[in-house]
Each structure stands twice: as structure tokens, then as C-alpha cells.
Short mmCIF file of C-alpha atoms in Angstrom, two decimals:
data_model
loop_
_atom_site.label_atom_id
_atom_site.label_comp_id
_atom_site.label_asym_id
_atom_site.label_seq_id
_atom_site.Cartn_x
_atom_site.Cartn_y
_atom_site.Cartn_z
CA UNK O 1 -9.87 -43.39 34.25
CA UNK O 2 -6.38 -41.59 34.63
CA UNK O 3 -5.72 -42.39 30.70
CA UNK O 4 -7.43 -41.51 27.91
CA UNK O 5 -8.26 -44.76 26.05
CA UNK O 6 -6.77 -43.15 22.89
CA UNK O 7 -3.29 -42.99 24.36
CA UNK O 8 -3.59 -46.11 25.91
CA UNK O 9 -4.44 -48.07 22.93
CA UNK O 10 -1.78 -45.39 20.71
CA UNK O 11 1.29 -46.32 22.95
CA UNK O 12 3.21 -49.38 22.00
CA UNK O 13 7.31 -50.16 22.67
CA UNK O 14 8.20 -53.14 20.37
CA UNK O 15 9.36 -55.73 22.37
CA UNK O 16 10.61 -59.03 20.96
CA UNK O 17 12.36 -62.47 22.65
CA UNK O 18 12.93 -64.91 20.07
CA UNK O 19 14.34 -68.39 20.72
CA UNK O 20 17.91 -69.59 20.80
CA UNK O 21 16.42 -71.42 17.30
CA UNK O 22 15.28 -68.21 16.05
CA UNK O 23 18.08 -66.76 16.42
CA UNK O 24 20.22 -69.40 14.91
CA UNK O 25 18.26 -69.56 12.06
CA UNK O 26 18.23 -65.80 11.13
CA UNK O 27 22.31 -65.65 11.51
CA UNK O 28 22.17 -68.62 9.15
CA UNK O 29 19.40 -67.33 6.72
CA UNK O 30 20.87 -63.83 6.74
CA UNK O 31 24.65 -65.78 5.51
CA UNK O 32 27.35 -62.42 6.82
CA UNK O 33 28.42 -64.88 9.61
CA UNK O 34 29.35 -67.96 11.49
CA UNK O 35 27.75 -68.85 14.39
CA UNK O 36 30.27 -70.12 16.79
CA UNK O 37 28.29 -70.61 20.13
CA UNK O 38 24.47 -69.91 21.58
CA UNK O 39 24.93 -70.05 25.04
CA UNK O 40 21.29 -69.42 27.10
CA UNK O 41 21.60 -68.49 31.05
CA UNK O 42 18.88 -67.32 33.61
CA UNK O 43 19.34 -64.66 36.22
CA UNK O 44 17.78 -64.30 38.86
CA UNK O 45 15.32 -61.14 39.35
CA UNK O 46 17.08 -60.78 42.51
CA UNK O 47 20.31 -60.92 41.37
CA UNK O 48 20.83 -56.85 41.82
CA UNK O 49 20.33 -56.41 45.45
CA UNK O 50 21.82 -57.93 48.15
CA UNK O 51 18.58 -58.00 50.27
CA UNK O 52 16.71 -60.74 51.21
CA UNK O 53 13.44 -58.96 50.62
CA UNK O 54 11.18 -59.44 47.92
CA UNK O 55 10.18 -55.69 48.81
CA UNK O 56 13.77 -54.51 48.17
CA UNK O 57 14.79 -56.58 44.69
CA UNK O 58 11.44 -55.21 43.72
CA UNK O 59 12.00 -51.63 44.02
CA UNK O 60 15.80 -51.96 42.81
CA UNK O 61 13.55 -53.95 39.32
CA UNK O 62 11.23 -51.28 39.34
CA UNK O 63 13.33 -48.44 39.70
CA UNK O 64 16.20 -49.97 36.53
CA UNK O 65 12.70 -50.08 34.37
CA UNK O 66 11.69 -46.77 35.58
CA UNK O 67 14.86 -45.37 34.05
CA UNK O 68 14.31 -46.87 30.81
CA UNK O 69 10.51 -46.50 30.56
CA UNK O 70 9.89 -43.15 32.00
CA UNK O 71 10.40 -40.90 29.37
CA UNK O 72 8.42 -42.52 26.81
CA UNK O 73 5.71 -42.95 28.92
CA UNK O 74 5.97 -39.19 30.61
CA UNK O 75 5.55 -38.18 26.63
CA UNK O 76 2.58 -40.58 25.95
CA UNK O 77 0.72 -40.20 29.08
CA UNK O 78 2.28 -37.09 31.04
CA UNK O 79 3.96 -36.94 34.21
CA UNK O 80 0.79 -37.35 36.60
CA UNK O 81 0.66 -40.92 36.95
CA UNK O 82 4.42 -42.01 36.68
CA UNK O 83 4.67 -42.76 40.59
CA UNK O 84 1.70 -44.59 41.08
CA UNK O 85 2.27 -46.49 38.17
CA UNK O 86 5.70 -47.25 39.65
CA UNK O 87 4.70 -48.14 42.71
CA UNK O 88 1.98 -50.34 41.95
CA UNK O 89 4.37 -52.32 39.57
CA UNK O 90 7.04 -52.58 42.48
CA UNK O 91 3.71 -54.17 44.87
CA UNK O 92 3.23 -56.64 41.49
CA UNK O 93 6.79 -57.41 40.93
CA UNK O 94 7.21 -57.82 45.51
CA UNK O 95 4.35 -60.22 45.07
CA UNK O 96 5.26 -62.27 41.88
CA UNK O 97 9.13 -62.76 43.67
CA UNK O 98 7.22 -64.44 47.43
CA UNK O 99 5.41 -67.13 44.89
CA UNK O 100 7.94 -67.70 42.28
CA UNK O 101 11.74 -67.57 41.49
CA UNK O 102 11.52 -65.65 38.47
CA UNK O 103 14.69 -65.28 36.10
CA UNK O 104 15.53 -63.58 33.19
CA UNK O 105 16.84 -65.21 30.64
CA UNK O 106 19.88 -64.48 29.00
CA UNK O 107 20.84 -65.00 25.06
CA UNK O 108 24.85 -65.05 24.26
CA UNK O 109 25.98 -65.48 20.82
CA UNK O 110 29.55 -66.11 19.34
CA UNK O 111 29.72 -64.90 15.51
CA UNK O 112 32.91 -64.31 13.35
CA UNK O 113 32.59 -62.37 10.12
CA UNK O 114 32.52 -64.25 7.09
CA UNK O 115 34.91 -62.64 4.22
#
């Protein structure tokens, strides 16, 4: 393939969405504050573009990831594949937005400082 299998099963970027109950219980467990409000939204993945097309709000997703994702997987994997891998998650993400309304869901939290 285009990755060695060592690199692919090396590379990992924690990644972690707890629940507006998870949350709420480490703020209480960990005691420093009070929790004054847990509010939970969902956003479109459209939301960033103005277009219509699932092709467009695809590439704008794909391209906001690509800034955040690029270097660390340029270091794991090299530069080679980066577009291609790009562009095959912008055909992925143009596809999942015809069948579904996706959304990304948001996770506000009041907290004052306890003295």
C-alpha cells in the first residue's frame, strides 16, 4: 500500500467526546468549581459555507481539518499522500452530507471559581 503498516498502526491523535453527564460529573468530582449551566447545541456541517452544495461544505470541512491535521500526518506518513487523502475525505464527507444532515455537536459550560 502507500503506508507502511508500522506507521499506520504507530499514529494515533487522542480524541475524546464525553457526555454533558461526564462532564458534569468530573467538574463535580474534581470540587475547584461550580457548575452554573451545560448548555448542548448542534451545528450544522454546513454551517461554514454559504453554498448549497454538498460538494462545496465538503471541501470548506475538509480543507478546516486539513489545517489542523496536516502536519502531524505530513510527519507520520510524509507529504506524498496528503492530497489524495484529502480529496478522498472531501468525496466521503460530499457523500455522507446528500444522505444525512450531519451536525456537530456543541458542549458549553458555565463554571465560577470556588474560593
Amino acid at each position: 500500500g502507500l503506508i507502511e503498516e508500522n506507521k499506520l498502526h504507530t499514529f494515533h491523535i487522542p480524541y475524546f467526546t464525553p457526555s454533558p453527564a461526564e462532564v458534569i460529573a468530573e467538574v463535580e468530582k474534581e470540587g475547584s468549581f461550580a457548575l452554573n449551566a451545560v448548555e448542548v447545541s448542534e451545528i450544522s456541517w454546513g454551517a461554514c459555507s454559504n453554498s448549497p452544495s454538498h460538494s462545496d461544505n465538503a471541501w470548506h470541512m475538509a480543507s478546516c481539518l486539513r489545517s489542523v491535521a496536516e502536519p502531524l500526518l505530513v510527519e507520520q506518513f510524509g507529504e506524498v499522500l496528503i492530497d489524495e487523502l484529502f480529496e478522498n475525505f472531501r468525496k466521503i464527507l460530499s457523500h455522507r452530507m446528500s444522505v444525512e444532515d450531519n451536525k456537530f455537536v456543541n458542549l458549553s459550560v458555565s463554571l465560577t471559581r470556588r474560593d
